[in-house]
CSV table of C-alpha atoms in Angstrom, one decimal:
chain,number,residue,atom,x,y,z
A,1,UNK,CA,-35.7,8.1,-10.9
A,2,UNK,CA,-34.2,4.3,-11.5
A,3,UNK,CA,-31.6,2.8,-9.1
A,4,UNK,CA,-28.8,4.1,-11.2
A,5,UNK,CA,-29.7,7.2,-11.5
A,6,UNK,CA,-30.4,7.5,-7.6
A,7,UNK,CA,-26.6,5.6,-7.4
A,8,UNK,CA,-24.9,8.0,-9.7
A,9,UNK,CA,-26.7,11.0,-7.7
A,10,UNK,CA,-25.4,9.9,-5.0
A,11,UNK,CA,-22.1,9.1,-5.9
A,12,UNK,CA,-21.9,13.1,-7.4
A,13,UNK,CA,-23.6,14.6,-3.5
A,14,UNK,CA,-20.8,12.9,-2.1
A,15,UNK,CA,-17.6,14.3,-4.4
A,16,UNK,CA,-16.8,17.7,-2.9
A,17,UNK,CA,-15.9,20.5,-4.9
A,18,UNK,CA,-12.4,19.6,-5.5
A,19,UNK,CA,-9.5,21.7,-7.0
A,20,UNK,CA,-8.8,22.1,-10.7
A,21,UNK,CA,-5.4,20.3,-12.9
A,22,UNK,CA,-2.9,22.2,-12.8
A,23,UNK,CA,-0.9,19.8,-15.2
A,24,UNK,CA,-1.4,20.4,-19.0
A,25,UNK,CA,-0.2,18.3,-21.4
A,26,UNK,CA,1.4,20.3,-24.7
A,27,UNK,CA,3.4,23.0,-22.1
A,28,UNK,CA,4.6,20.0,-19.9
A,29,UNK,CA,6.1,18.6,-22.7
A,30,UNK,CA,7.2,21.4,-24.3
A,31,UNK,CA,9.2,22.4,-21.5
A,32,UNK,CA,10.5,19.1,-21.1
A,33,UNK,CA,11.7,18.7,-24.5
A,34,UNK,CA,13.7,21.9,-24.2
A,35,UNK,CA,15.3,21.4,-21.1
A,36,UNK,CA,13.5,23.6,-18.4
A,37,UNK,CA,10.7,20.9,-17.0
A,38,UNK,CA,13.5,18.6,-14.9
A,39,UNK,CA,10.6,17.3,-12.7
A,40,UNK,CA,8.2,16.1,-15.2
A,41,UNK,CA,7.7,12.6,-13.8
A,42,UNK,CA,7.0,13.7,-10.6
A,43,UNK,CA,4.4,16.8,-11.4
A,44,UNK,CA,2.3,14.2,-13.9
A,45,UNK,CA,2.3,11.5,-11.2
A,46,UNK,CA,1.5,13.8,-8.6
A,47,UNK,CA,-1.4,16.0,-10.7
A,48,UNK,CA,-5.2,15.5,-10.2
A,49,UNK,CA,-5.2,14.9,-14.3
A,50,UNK,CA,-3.4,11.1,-13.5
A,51,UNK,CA,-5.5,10.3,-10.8
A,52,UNK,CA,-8.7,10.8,-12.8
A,53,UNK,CA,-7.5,9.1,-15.9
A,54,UNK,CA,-6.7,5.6,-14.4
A,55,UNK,CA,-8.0,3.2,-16.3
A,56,UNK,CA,-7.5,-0.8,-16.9
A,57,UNK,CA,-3.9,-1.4,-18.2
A,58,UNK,CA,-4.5,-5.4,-18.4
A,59,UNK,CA,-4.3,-8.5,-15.7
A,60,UNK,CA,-2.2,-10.8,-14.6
A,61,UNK,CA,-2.8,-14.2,-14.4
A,62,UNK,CA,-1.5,-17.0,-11.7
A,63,UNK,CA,-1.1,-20.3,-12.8
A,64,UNK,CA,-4.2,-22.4,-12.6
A,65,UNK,CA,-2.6,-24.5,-9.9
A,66,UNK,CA,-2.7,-20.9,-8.0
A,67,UNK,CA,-6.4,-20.1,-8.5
A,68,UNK,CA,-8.0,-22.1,-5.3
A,69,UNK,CA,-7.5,-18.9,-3.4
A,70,UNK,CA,-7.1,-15.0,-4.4
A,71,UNK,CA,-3.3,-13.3,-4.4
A,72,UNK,CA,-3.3,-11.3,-0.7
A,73,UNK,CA,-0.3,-9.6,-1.1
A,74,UNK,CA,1.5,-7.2,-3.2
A,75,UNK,CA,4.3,-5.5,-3.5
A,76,UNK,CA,6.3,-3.6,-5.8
A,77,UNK,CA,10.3,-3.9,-5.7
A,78,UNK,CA,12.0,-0.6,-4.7
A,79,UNK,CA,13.1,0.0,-8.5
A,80,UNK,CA,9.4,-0.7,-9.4
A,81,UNK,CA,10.5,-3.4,-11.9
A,82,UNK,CA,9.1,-6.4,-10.2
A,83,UNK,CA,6.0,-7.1,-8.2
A,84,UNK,CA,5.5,-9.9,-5.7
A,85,UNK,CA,2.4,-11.6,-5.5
A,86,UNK,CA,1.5,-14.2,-2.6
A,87,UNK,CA,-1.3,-16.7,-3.0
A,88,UNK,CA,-1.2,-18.6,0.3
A,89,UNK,CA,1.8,-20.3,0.5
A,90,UNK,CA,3.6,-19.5,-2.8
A,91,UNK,CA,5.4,-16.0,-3.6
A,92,UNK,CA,5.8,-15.0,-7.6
A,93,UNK,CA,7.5,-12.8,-8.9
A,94,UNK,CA,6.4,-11.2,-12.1
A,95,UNK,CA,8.1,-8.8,-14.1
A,96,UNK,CA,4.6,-6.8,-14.8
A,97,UNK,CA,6.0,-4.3,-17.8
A,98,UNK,CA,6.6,-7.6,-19.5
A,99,UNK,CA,3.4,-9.5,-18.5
A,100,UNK,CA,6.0,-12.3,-17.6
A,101,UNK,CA,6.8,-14.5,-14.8
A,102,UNK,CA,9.9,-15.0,-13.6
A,103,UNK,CA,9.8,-17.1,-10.7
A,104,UNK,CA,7.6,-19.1,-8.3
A,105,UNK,CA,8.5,-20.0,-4.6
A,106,UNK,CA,7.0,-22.6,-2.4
A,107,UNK,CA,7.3,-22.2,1.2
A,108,UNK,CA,6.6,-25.3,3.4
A,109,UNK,CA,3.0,-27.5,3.1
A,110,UNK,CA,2.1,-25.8,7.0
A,111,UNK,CA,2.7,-22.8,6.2
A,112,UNK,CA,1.0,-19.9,4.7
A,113,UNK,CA,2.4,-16.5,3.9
A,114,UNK,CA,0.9,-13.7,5.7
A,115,UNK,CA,3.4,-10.7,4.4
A,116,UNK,CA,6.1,-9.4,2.5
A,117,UNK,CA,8.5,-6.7,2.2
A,118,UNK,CA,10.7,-6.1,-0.5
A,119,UNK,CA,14.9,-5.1,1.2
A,120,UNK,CA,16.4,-2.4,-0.6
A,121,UNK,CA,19.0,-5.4,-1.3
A,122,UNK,CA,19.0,-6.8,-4.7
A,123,UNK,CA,17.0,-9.7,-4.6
A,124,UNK,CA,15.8,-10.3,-1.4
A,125,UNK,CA,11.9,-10.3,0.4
A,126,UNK,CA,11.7,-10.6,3.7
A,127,UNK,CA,8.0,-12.2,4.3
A,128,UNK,CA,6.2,-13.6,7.5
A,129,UNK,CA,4.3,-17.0,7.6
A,130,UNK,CA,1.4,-18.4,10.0
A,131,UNK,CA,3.8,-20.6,11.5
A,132,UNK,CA,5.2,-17.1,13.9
A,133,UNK,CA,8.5,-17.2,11.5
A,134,UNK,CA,9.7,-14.0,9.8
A,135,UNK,CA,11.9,-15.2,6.9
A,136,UNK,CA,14.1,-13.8,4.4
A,137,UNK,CA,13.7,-15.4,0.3
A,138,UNK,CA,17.0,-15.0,-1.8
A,139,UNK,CA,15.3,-15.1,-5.4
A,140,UNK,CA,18.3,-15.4,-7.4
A,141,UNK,CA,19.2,-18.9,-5.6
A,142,UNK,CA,15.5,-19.5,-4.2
A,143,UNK,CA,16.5,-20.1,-1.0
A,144,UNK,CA,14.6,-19.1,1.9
A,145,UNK,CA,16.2,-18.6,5.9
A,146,UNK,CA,14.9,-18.2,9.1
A,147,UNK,CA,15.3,-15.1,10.6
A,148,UNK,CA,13.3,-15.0,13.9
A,149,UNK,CA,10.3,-16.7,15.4
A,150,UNK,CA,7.4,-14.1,17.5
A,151,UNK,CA,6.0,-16.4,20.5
A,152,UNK,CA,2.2,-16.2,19.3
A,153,UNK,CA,0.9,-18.4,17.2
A,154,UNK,CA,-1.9,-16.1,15.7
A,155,UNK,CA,-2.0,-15.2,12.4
A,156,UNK,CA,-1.1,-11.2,12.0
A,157,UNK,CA,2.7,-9.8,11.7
A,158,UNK,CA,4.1,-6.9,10.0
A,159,UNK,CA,7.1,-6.1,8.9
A,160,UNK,CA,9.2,-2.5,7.5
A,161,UNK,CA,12.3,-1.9,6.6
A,162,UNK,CA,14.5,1.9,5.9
A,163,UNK,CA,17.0,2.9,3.3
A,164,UNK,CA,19.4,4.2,6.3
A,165,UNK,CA,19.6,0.4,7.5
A,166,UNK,CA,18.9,-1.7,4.8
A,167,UNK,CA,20.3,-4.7,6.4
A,168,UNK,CA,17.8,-4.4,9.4
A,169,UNK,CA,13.9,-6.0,9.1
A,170,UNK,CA,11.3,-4.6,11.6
A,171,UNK,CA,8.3,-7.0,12.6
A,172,UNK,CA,5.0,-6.7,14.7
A,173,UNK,CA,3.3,-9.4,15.7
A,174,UNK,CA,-0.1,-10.0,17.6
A,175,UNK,CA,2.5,-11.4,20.7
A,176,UNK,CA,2.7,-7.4,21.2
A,177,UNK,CA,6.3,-8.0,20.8
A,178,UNK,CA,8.5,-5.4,18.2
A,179,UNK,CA,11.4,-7.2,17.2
A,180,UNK,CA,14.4,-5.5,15.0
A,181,UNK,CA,16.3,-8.3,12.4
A,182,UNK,CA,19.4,-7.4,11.4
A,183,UNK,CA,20.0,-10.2,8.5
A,184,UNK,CA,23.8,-10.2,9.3
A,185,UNK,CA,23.5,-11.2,12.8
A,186,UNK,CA,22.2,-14.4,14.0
A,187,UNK,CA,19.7,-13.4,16.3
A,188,UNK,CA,17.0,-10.9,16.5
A,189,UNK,CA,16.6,-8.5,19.3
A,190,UNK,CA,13.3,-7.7,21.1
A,191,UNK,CA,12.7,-3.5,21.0
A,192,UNK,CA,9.9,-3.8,23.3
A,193,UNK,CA,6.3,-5.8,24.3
A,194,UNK,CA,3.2,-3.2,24.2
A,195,UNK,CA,1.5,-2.7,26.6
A,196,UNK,CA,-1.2,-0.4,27.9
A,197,UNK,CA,-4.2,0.4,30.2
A,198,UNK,CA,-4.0,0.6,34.5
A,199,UNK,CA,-3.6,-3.6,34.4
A,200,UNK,CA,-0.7,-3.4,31.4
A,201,UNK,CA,-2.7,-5.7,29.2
A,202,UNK,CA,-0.5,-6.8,25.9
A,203,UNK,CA,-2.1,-4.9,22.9
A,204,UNK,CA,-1.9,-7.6,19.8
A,205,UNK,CA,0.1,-6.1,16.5
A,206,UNK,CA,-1.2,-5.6,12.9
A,207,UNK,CA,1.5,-3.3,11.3
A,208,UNK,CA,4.4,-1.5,12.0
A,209,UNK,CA,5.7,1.5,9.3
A,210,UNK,CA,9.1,3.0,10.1
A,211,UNK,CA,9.2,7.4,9.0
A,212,UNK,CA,11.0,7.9,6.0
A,213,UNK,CA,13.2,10.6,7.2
A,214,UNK,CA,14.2,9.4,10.8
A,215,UNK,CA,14.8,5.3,10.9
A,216,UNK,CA,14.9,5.3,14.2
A,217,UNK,CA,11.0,6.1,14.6
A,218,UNK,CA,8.4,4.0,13.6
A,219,UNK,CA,4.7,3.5,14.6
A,220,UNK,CA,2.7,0.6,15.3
A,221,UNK,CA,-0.5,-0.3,15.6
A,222,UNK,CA,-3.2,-3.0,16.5
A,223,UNK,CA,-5.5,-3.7,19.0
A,224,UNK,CA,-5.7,-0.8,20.8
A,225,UNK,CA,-7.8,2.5,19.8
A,226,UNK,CA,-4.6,4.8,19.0
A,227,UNK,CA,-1.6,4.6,16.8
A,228,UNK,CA,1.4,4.7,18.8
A,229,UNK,CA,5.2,6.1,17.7
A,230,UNK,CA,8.1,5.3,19.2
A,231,UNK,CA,12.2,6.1,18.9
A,232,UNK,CA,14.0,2.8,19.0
A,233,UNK,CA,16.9,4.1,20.8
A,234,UNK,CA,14.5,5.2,24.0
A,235,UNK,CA,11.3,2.6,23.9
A,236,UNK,CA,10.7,2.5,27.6
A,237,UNK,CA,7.3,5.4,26.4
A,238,UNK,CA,6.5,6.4,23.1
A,239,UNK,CA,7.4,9.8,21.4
A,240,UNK,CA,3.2,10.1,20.9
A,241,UNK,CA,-0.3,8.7,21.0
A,242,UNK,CA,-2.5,9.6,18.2
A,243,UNK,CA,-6.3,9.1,18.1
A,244,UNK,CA,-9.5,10.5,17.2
A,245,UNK,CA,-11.8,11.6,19.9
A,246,UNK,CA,-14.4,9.6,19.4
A,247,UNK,CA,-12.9,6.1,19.8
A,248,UNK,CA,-10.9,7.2,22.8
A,249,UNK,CA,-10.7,4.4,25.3
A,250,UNK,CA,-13.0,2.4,23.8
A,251,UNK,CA,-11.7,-1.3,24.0
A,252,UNK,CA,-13.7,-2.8,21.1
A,253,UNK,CA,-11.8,-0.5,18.2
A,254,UNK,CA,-8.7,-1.8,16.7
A,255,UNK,CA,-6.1,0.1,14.0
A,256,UNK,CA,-5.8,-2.3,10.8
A,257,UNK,CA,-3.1,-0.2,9.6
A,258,UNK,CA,-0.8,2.8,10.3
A,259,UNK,CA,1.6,4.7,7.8
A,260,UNK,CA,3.8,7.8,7.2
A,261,UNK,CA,3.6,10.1,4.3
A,262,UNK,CA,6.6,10.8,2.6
A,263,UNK,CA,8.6,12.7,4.4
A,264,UNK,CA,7.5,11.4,8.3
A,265,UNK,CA,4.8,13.9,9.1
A,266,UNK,CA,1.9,12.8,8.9
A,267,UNK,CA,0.3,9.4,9.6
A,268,UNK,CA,-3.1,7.6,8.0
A,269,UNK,CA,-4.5,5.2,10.0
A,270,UNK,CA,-7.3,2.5,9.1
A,271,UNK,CA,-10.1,1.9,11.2
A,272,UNK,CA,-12.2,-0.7,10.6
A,273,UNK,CA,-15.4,1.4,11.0
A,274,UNK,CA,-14.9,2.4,7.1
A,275,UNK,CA,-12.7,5.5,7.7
A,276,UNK,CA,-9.5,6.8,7.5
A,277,UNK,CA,-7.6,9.6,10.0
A,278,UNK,CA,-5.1,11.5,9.0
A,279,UNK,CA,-2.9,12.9,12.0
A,280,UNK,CA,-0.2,15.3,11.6
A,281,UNK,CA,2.1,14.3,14.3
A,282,UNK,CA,3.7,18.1,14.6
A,283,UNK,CA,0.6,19.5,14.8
A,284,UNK,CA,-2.2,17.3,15.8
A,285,UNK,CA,-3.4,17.2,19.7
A,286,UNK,CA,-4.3,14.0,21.4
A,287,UNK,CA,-7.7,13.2,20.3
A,288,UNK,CA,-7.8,15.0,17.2
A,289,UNK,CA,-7.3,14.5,13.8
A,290,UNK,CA,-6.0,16.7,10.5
A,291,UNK,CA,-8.5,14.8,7.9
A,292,UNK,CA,-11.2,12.4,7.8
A,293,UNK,CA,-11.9,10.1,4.9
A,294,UNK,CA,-15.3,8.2,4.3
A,295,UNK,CA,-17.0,6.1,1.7
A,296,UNK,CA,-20.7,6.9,2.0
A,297,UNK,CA,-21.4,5.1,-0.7
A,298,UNK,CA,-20.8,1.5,-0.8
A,299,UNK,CA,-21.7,-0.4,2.8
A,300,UNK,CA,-18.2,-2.4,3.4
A,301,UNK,CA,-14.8,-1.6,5.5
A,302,UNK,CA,-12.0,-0.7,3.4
A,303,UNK,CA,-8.9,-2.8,3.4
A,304,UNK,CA,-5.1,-1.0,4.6
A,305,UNK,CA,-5.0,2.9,3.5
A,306,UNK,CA,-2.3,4.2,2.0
A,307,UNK,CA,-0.9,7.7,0.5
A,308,UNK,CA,-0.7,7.8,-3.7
A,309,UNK,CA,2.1,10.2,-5.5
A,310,UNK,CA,5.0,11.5,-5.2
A,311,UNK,CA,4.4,13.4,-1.9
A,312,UNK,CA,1.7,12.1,-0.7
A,313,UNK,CA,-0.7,14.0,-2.5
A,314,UNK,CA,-3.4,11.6,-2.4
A,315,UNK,CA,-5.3,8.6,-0.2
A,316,UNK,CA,-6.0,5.5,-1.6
A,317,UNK,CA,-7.9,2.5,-0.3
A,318,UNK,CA,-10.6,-0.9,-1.6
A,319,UNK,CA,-13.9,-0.7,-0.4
A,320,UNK,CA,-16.2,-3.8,-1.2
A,321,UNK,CA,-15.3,-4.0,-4.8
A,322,UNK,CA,-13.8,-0.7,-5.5
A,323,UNK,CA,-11.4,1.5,-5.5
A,324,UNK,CA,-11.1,4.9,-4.0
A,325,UNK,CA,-8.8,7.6,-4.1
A,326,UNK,CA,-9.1,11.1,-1.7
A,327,UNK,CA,-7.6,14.5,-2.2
A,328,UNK,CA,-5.3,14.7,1.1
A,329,UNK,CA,-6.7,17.9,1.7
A,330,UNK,CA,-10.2,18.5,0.5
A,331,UNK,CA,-11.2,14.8,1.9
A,332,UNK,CA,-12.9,14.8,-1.8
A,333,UNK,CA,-13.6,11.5,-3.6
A,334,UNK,CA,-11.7,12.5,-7.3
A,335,UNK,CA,-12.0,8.6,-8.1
A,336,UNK,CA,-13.1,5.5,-7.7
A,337,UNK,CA,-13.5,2.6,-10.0
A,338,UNK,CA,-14.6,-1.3,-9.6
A,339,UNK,CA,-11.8,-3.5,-8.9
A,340,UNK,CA,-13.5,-6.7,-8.4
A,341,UNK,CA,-16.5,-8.3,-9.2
A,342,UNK,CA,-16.8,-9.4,-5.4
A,343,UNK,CA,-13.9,-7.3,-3.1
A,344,UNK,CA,-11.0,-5.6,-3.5
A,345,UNK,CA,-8.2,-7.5,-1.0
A,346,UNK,CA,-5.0,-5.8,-1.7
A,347,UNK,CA,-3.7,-2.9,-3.7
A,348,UNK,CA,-0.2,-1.5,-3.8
A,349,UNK,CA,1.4,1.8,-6.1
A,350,UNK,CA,4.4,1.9,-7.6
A,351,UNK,CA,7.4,3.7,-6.4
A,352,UNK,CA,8.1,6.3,-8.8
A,353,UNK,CA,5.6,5.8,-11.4
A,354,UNK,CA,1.5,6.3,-11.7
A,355,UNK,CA,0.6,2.7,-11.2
A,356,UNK,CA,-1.4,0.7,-9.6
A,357,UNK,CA,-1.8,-3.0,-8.8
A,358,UNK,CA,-4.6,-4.1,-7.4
A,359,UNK,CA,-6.3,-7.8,-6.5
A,360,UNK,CA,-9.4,-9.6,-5.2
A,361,UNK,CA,-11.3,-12.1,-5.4
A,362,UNK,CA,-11.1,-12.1,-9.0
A,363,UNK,CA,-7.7,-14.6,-9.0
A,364,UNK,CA,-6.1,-12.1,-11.3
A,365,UNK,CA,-4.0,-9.1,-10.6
A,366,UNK,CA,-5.2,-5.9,-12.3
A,367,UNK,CA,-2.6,-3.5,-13.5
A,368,UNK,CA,-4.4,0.4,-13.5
A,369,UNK,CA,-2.4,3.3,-15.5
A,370,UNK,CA,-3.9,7.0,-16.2
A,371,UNK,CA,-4.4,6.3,-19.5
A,372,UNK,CA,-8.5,7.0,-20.5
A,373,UNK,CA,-9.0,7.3,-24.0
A,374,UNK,CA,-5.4,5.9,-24.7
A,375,UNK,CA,-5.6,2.2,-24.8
A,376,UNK,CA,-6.0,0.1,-28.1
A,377,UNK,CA,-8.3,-3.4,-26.5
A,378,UNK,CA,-8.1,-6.5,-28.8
A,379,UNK,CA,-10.5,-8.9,-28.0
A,380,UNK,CA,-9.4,-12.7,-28.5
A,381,UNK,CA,-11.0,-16.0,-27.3
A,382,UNK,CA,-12.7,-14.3,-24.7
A,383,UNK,CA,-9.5,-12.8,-23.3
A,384,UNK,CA,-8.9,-9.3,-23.3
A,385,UNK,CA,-5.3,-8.1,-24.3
A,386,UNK,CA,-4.7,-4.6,-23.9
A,387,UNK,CA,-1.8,-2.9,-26.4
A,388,UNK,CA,-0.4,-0.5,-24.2
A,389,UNK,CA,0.6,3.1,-25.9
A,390,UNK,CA,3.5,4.6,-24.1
A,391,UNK,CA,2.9,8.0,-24.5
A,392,UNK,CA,6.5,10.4,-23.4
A,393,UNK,CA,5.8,10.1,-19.8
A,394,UNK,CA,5.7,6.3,-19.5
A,395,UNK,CA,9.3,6.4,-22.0
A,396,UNK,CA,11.4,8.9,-20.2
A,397,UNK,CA,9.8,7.6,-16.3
A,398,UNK,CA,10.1,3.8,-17.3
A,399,UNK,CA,13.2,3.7,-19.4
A,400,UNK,CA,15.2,6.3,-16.5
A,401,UNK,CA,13.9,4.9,-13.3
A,402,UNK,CA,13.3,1.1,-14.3
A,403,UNK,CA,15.2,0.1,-17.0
């Protein structure tokens, strides 16, 4: 047996049975076309049938001035029309249905941005820079404001925002310090500094995700072996400590990452020993866990986790240079696919839509839709264009939601 056959064997040991479609095509449409399938969007971007179908849309390309360094962030705007992509210290903002830049920003020769977050204001980013600033960009007039300053000069904050308060900016930062920005004031206002252990050491911040269905709880995470959630009316403890058992108290494990799910329930956290935990904060005890997900096949840590569809139906992360995506509940690998020719840095999904943008060290951005078999490729001075074929998914979801 040759190396790729021994690969692809193991690749197959390690995908669990996993449950079959339930989306079908010709009744899906069917039904839509006459009226009774109101939720077609959501059951195609939520059914195992996408996931397994992604495939290569086509890439992005920075301007060569860009290309020293790889884009490290990306985000999608809350109407999914525009996605924000940060090499070092510029932000651009490309409108990716149209394969078309529409604007470039250039923060300060010192500084180098670490994050953004799209507000659910028209036209604003909030993003944080090396430099301990958080900032908020205006891309209609290009004009960029201070907003707050974290004491540390490290290199790590995080920032989330809610639809409830859409005027108010949360950020982490490796000073341990929370600090909540309301963009109509002129100051921001420390929530709290985190501490923990018998000597009240200050635990160092690498995200912060507020729950979709309370914004007055978030979690954070960091330097410190559990994920901890908080209400921000009452910070003096926090609401909950989650953690699996087998990092408990250990001082050398940090938390890359912590989110909700859709609705607030559950939480997926990223260690950096190449898994991912899934806690159910209703259910789950301390030192326990609801799920478990592992890449046995590829020896690297995956970058930040994060939930796919509609309700969370799926788990999504890079390791090395690929790309692979869960089922919540059967912890079963239902795809993976190579992002990068070295490593996978960044990914991000799109709001209401089965899309995915993903980067590495590639310099490009690659654009991923559940389209196999679907795409015409035209092959021109050694560039590959991709013609994409909306089919009546990609119409009604694109032309309602974005458009």
């Amino acid at each position: 047996m040759d190396f790729e056959d021994e690969n692809n064997k193991e690749v197959a040991d390690y995908q669990k049975i996993r449950k079959i479609s339930n989306w079908h095509i010709v009744p899906e449409v069917i039904n839509r076309q006459i009226g009774s399938n109101p939720l077609f969007g959501r059951r195609f971007y939520s059914s195992l049938y996408a996931v397994e179908q992604f495939q290569l849309m086509y890439k992005l390309y920075p301007p060569l001035s860009w290309i020293t360094n790889p884009p490290h962030v990306l985000n999608f705007n809350p109407k999914g029309n525009l996605l924000a992509c940060v090499v070092d210290d510029r932000i651009g903002i490309w409108d990716w249905a149209a394969r078309k830049k529409n604007c470039y920003f250039f923060t300060d020769k010192d500084e180098s941005v670490l994050y953004t977050k799209w507000l659910l204001l028209e036209n604003c980013i909030a993003f944080s820079d090396n430099c301990s600033r958080v900032n908020l960009l205006d891309i209609k007039c290009h004009v960029s404001t201070k907003l707050a300053t974290h004491d540390s000069c490290e290199s790590s904050y995080a920032l989330a925002v809610h639809p409830e308060t859409p005027h108010v900016i949360l950020s982490a930062g490796t000073d341990s310090k929370v600090l909540s920005i309301d963009i109509r004031e002129s100051k921001s206002k420390e929530l709290l500094v985190v501490k923990q252990g018998a000597l009240k050491l200050k635990v160092a911040l690498f995200s912060i995700n507020s729950n979709p269905s309370n914004s007055n709880e978030f979690c954070i995470s960091g330097r410190s072996y559990c994920v901890m959630v908080y209400d921000r009316r009452k910070v003096s403890k926090p609401l909950c400590k989650l953690w699996p058992e087998c990092v408990e108290n250990d001082e050398r494990v940090s938390i890359m990452s912590a989110v909700y799910n859709y609705n607030g329930t559950e939480i997926l956290a990223t260690y950096p020993n190449k898994k991912l935990y899934l806690f159910n904060k209703l259910i789950t005890s301390y030192g326990d866990y609801g799920h478990m997900y592992q890449n046995h096949v590829y020896e690297s840590s995956m970058i930040r986790g994060n939930f796919f569809g509609p309700k969370s139906e799926y788990v999504i992360s890079g390791s090395g240079n690929n790309i692979f995506i869960w089922d919540k509940n059967s912890e079963s690998v239902i795809q993976y696919m190579t992002g990068d020719s070295e490593i996978v840095m960044c990914l991000d999904s799109h709001p209401h839509i089965p899309i995915l943008a993903t980067s590495g060290r590639d310099r490009n951005i690659k654009l991923w839709v559940p389209s196999k078999g679907e795409l015409s490729v035209m092959q021109t001075s050694g560039n590959v264009k991709i013609i994409f074929l909306y089919n009546l998914f990609y119409f009604s979801c694109y032309l309602k939601r974005v458009i």
